[in-house]
Coordinates of C-alpha atoms (C1' of nucleotides) in Angstrom, one line a residue:
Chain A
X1 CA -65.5 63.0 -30.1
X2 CA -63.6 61.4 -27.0
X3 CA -63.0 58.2 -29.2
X4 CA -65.0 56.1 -26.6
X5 CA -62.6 55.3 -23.9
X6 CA -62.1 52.2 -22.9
X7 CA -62.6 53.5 -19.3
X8 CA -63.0 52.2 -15.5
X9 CA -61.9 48.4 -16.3
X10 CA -60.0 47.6 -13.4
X11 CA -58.7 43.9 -14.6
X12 CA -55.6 42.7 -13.0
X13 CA -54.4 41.3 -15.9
X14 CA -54.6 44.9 -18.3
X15 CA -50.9 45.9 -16.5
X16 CA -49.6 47.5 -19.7
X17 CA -52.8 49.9 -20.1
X18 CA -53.4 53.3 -18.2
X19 CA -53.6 53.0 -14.8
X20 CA -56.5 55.1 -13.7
X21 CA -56.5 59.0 -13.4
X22 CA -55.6 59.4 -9.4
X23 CA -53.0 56.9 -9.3
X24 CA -51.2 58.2 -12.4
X25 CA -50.8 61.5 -11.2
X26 CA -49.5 60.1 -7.8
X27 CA -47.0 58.2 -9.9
X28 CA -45.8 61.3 -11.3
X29 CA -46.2 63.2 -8.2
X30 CA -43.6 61.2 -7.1
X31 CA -41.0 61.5 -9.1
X32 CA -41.5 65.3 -9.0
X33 CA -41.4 64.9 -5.2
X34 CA -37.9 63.2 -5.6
X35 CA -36.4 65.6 -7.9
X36 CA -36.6 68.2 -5.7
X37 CA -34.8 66.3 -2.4
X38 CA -32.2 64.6 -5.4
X39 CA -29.1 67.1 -5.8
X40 CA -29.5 68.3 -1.7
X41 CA -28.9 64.7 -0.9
X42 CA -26.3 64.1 -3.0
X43 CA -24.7 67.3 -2.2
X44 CA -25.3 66.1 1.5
X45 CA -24.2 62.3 0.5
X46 CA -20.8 63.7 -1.2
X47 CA -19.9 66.3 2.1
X48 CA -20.2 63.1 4.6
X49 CA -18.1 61.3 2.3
X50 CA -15.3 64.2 1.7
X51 CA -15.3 64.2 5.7
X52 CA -15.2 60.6 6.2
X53 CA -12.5 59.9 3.7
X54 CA -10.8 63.1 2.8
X55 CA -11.3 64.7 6.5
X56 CA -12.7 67.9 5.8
X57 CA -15.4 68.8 2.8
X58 CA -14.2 72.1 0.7
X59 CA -16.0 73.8 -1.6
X60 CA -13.3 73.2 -4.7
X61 CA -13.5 69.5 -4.0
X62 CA -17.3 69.3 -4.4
X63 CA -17.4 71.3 -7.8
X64 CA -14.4 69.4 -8.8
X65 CA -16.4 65.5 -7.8
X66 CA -20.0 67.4 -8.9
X67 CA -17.9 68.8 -12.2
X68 CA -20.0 72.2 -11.5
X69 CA -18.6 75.6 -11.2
X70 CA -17.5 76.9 -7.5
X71 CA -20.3 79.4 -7.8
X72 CA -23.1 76.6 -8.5
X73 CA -21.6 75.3 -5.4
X74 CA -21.7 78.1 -3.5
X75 CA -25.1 79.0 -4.3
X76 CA -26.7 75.2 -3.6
X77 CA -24.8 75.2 0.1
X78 CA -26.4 78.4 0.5
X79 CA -29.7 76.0 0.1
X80 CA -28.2 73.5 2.5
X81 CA -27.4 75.7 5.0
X82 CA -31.4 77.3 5.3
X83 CA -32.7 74.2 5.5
X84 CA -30.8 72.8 8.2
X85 CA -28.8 70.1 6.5
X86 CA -25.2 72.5 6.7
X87 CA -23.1 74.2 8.9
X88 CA -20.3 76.7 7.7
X89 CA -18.3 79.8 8.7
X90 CA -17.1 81.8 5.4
X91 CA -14.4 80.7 3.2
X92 CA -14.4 77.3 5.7
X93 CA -14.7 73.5 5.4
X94 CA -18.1 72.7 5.2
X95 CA -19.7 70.2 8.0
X96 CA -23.3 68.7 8.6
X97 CA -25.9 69.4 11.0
X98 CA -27.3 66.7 12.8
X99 CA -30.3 66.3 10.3
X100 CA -27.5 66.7 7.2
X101 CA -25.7 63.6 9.2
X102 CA -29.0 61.4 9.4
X103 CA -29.7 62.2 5.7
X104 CA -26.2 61.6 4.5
X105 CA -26.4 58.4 6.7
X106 CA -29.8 57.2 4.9
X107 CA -28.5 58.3 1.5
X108 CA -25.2 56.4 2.2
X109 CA -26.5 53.4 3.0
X110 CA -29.5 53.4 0.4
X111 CA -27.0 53.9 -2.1
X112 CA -24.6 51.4 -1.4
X113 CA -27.9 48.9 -1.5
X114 CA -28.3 50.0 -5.0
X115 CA -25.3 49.5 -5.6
X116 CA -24.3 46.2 -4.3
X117 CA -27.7 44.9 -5.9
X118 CA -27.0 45.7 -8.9
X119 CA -23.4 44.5 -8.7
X120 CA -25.1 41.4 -7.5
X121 CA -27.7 41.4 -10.4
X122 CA -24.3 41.3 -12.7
X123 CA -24.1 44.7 -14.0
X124 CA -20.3 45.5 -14.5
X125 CA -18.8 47.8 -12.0
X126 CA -19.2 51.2 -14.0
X127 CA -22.2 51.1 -14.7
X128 CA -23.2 49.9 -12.1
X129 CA -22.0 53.2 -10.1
X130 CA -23.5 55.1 -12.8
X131 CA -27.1 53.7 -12.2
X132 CA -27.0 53.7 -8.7
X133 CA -25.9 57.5 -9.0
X134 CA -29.4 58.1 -10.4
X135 CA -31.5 55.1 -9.5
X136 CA -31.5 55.7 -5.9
X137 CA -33.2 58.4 -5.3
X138 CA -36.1 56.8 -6.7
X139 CA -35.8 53.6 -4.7
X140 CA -38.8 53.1 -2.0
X141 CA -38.5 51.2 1.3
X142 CA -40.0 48.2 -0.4
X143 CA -38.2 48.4 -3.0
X144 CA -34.8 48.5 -1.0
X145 CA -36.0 46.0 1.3
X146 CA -36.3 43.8 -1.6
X147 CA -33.1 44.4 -3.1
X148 CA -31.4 43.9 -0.1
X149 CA -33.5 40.3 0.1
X150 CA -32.6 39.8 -3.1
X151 CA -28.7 40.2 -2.5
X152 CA -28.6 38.7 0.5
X153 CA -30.0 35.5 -0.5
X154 CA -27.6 35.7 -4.1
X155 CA -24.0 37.1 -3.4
X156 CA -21.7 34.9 -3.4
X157 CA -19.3 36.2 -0.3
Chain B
X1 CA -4.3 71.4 5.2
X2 CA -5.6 69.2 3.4
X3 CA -5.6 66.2 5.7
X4 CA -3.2 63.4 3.6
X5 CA -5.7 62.6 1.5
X6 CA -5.4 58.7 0.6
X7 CA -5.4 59.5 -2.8
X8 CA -4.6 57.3 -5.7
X9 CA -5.7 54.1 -4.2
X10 CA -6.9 52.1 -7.3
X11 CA -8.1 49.1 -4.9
X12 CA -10.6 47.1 -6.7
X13 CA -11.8 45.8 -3.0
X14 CA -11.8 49.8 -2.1
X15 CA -15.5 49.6 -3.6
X16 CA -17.1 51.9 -0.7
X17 CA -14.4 54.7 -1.2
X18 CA -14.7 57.7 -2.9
X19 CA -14.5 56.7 -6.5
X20 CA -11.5 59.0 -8.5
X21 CA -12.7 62.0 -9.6
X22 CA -13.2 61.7 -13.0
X23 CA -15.4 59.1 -12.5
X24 CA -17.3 60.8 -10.1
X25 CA -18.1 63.4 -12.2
X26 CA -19.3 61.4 -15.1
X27 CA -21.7 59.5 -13.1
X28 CA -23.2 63.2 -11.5
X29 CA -23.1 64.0 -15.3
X30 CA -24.8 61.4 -16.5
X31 CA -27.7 62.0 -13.9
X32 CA -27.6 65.4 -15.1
X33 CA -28.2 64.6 -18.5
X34 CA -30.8 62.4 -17.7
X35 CA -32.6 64.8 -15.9
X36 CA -32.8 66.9 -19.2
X37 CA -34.3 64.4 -21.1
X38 CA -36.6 62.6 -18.2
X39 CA -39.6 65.5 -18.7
X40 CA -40.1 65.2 -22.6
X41 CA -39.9 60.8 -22.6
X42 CA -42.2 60.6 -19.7
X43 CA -44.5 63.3 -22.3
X44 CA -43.8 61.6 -25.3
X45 CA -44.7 58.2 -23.6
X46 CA -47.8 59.6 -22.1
X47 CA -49.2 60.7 -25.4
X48 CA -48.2 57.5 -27.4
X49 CA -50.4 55.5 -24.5
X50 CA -53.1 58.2 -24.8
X51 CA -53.4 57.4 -28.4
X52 CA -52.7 54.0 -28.4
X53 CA -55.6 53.5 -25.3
X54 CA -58.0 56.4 -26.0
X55 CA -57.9 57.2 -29.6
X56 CA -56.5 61.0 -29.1
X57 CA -53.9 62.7 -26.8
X58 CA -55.4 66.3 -25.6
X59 CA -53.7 68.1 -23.5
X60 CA -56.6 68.1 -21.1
X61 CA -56.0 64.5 -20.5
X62 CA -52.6 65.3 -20.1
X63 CA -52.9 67.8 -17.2
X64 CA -55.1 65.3 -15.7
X65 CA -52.6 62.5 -16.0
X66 CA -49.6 64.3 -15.2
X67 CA -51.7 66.5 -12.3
X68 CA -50.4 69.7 -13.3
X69 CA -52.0 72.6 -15.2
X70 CA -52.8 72.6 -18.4
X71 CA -50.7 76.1 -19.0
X72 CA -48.0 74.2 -17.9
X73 CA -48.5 70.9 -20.7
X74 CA -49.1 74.1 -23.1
X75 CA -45.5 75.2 -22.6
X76 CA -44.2 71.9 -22.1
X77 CA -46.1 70.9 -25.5
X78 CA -44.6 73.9 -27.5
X79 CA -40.8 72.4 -26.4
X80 CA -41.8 69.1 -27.9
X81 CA -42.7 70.7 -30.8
X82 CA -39.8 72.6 -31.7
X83 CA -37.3 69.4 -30.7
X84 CA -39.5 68.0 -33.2
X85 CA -41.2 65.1 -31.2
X86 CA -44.7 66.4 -31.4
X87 CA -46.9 67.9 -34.3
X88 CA -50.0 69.5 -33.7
X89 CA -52.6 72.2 -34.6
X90 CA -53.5 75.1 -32.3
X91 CA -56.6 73.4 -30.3
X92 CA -56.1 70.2 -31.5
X93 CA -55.3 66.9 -30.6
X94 CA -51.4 66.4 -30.1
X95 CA -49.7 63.1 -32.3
X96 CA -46.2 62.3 -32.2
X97 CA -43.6 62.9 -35.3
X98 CA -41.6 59.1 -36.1
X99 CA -38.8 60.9 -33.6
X100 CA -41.7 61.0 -31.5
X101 CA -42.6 58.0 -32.2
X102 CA -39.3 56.2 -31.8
X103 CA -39.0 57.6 -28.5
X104 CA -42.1 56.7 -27.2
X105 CA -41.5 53.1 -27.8
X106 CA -38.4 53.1 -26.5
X107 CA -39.3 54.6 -23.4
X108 CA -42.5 52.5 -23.4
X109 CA -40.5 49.3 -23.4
X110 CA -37.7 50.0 -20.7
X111 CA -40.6 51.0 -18.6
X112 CA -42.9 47.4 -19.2
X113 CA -38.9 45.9 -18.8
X114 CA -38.3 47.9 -15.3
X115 CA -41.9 47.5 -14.2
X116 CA -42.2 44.0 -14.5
X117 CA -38.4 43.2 -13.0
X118 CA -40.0 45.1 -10.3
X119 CA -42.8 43.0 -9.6
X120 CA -40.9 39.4 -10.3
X121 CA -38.6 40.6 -7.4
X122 CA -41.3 41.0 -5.9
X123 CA -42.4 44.1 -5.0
X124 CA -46.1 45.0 -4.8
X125 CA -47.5 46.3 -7.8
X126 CA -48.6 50.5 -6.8
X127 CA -44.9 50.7 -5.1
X128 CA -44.0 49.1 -8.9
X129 CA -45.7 51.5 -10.6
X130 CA -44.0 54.6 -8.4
X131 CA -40.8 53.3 -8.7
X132 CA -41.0 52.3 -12.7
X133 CA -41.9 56.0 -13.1
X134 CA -38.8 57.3 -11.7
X135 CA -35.9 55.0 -12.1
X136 CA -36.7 54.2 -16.0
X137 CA -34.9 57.5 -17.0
X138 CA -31.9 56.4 -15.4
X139 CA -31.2 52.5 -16.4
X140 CA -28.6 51.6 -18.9
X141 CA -28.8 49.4 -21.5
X142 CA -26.7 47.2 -20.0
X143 CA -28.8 47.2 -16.7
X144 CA -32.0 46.5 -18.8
X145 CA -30.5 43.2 -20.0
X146 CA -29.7 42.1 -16.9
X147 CA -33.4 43.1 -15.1
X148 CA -34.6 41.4 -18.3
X149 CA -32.6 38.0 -18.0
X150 CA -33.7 37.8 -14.5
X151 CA -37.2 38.0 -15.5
X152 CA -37.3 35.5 -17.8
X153 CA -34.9 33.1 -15.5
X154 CA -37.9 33.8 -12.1
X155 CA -40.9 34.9 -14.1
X156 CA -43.7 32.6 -12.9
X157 CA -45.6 32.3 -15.9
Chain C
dG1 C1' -78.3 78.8 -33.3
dA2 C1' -76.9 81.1 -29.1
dA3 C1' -75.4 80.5 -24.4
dA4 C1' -72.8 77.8 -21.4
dA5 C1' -69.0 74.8 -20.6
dA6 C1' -64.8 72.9 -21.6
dA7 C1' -60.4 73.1 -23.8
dG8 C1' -56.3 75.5 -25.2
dT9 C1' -53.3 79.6 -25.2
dT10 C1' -50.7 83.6 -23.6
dA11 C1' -48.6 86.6 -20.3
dG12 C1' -46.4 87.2 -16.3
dC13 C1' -44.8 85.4 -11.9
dC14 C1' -41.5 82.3 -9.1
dA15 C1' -37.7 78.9 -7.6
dA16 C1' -34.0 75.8 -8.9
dG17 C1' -29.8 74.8 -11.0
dG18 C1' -26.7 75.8 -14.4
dC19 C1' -23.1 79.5 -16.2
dT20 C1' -19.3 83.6 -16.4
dA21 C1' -17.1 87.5 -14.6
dA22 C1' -15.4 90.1 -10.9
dG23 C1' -14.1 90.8 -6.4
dA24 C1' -12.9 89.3 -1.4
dC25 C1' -10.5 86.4 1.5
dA26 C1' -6.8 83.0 2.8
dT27 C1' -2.5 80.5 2.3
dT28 C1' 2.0 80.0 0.6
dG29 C1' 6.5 81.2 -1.0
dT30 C1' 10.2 83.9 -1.3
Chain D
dA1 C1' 5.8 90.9 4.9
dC2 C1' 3.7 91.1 0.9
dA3 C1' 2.8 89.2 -3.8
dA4 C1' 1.1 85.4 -6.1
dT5 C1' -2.0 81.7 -6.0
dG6 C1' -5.8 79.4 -4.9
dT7 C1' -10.5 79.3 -2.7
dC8 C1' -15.0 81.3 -1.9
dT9 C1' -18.7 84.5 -2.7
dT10 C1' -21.6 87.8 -5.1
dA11 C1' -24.0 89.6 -9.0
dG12 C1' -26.2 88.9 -13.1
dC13 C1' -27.7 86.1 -16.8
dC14 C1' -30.2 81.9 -18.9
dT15 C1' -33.4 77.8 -19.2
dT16 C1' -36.7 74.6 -17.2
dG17 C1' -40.8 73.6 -15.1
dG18 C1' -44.2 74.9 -12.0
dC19 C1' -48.2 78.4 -11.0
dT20 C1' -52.5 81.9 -11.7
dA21 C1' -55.3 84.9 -14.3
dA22 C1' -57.2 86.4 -18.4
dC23 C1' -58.3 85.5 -23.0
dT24 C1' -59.7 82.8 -27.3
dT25 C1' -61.5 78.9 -29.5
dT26 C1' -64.1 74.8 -29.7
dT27 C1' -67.7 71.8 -28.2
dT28 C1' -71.9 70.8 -26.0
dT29 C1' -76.4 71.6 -24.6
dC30 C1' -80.8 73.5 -24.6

DNA sequence: GAAAAAAGTTAGCCAAGGCTAAGACATTGT
DNA sequence: ACAATGTCTTAGCCTTGGCTAACTTTTTTC
């Protein structure tokens, strides 16, 4: 027996119950959606970084930030590179295509969003990197508009 | 060359900087970890609300839920088993072992915490529900106090 | 109670993201 | 200039988390 579910009941007020069927497996669909965008944008997010700061982006320095092996490296560029996001000659620094520049950009900035909110919310400084790290890929527009409202209207500075 | 890197430059006003390196790689580690870990809570969780809302957890209404196929909750289901979260007979309905158990309501309460921090800064409640999904796996403890102390300080109601 | 439908499992495929080991290329030092 | 060192790549392995197709078991329906 299917234990009579309590089914279709659409009250506003049942927020901790299931959500119905469709929008559950969008929720989901989501987050499996993200996962596969995370690591190229971080790899992406950590190149235009090296560059910015560190003038070029080598493979050691990745695997030594990433604590991955060179080969991991290696292999994930190789990614990068066929979708457009890398450009490199053999055994050179890495650099971004115009579309790995615009993604860095939106990764940079969505991340230091996080990251400021959060600072702002009065999470210590560590962990506050450490969330960010993995909180912001799953961050929508909305969400990061709000944030930013958020911080805006409470950091002191 | 390796372009002068600014290097040890311990500037606590440096906060946009790359971050020293054994930081870094904590932080990618700790997303890392989570990742291992984010599959079998968001299970776990799902089958604690199946029983708790519909009587029974079947794999069927897993599938459903999680919109993939059911040979895929199959596999996923036999890894739960043998980390000893889940007991269950072939064909059966799936229930969860106290490790299970524990986990479920743990993961079931950081996600009510995140969800409803969501919504009181207020974000609209599907973009809640997306978002919830995906950044409950990566929010300390220490970043669940604070989302929770800001609830209660701006909850209306 | 037997046929049809639904639920669950198994086998075999694929891509991603790790690893180690081995070899190729580049830079540096003497 | 060439040997040593360091950097990068390749090959081959593993696990995870998807899929389809084919099969078995259970449930429902007539």
């Amino acid at each position: 027996m299917t234990a009579s579910p309590p089914d279709s009941t659409p009250d506003p007020h049942m927020s901790d119950a299931l959500p119905p069927c469709e929008q559950h497996v969008r929720q989901y669909a989501a987050v499996r959606n993200a996962h596969e965008t995370e690591l190229l944008e971080d790899y992406v997010e950590l190149i235009g970084d090296l560059l910015k700061y560190q003038g070029e982006a080598r493979s050691a320095d990745i695997a030594a930030r990433m604590g991955v092996s060179q080969a991991t490296v290696s292999k994930t560029v190789t990614r990068l590179k066929s979708q457009g996001l890398v450009d490199s000659q053999p055994y050179r620094s890495l650099f971004l295509t115009e579309k790995g520049e615009a993604m860095a950009e939106m990764a940079r900035k969505r991340h230091a969003i996080v990251l400021q909110f959060l600072r702002t919310l009065g999470v210590s400084d560590s962990t506050a990197r450490i969330d960010a790290e993995g909180m912001e890929h799953h961050v929508s527009r909305e969400t990061l508009e709000a944030m930013e409202r958020f911080t805006r209207e409470h950091c002191r500075g």
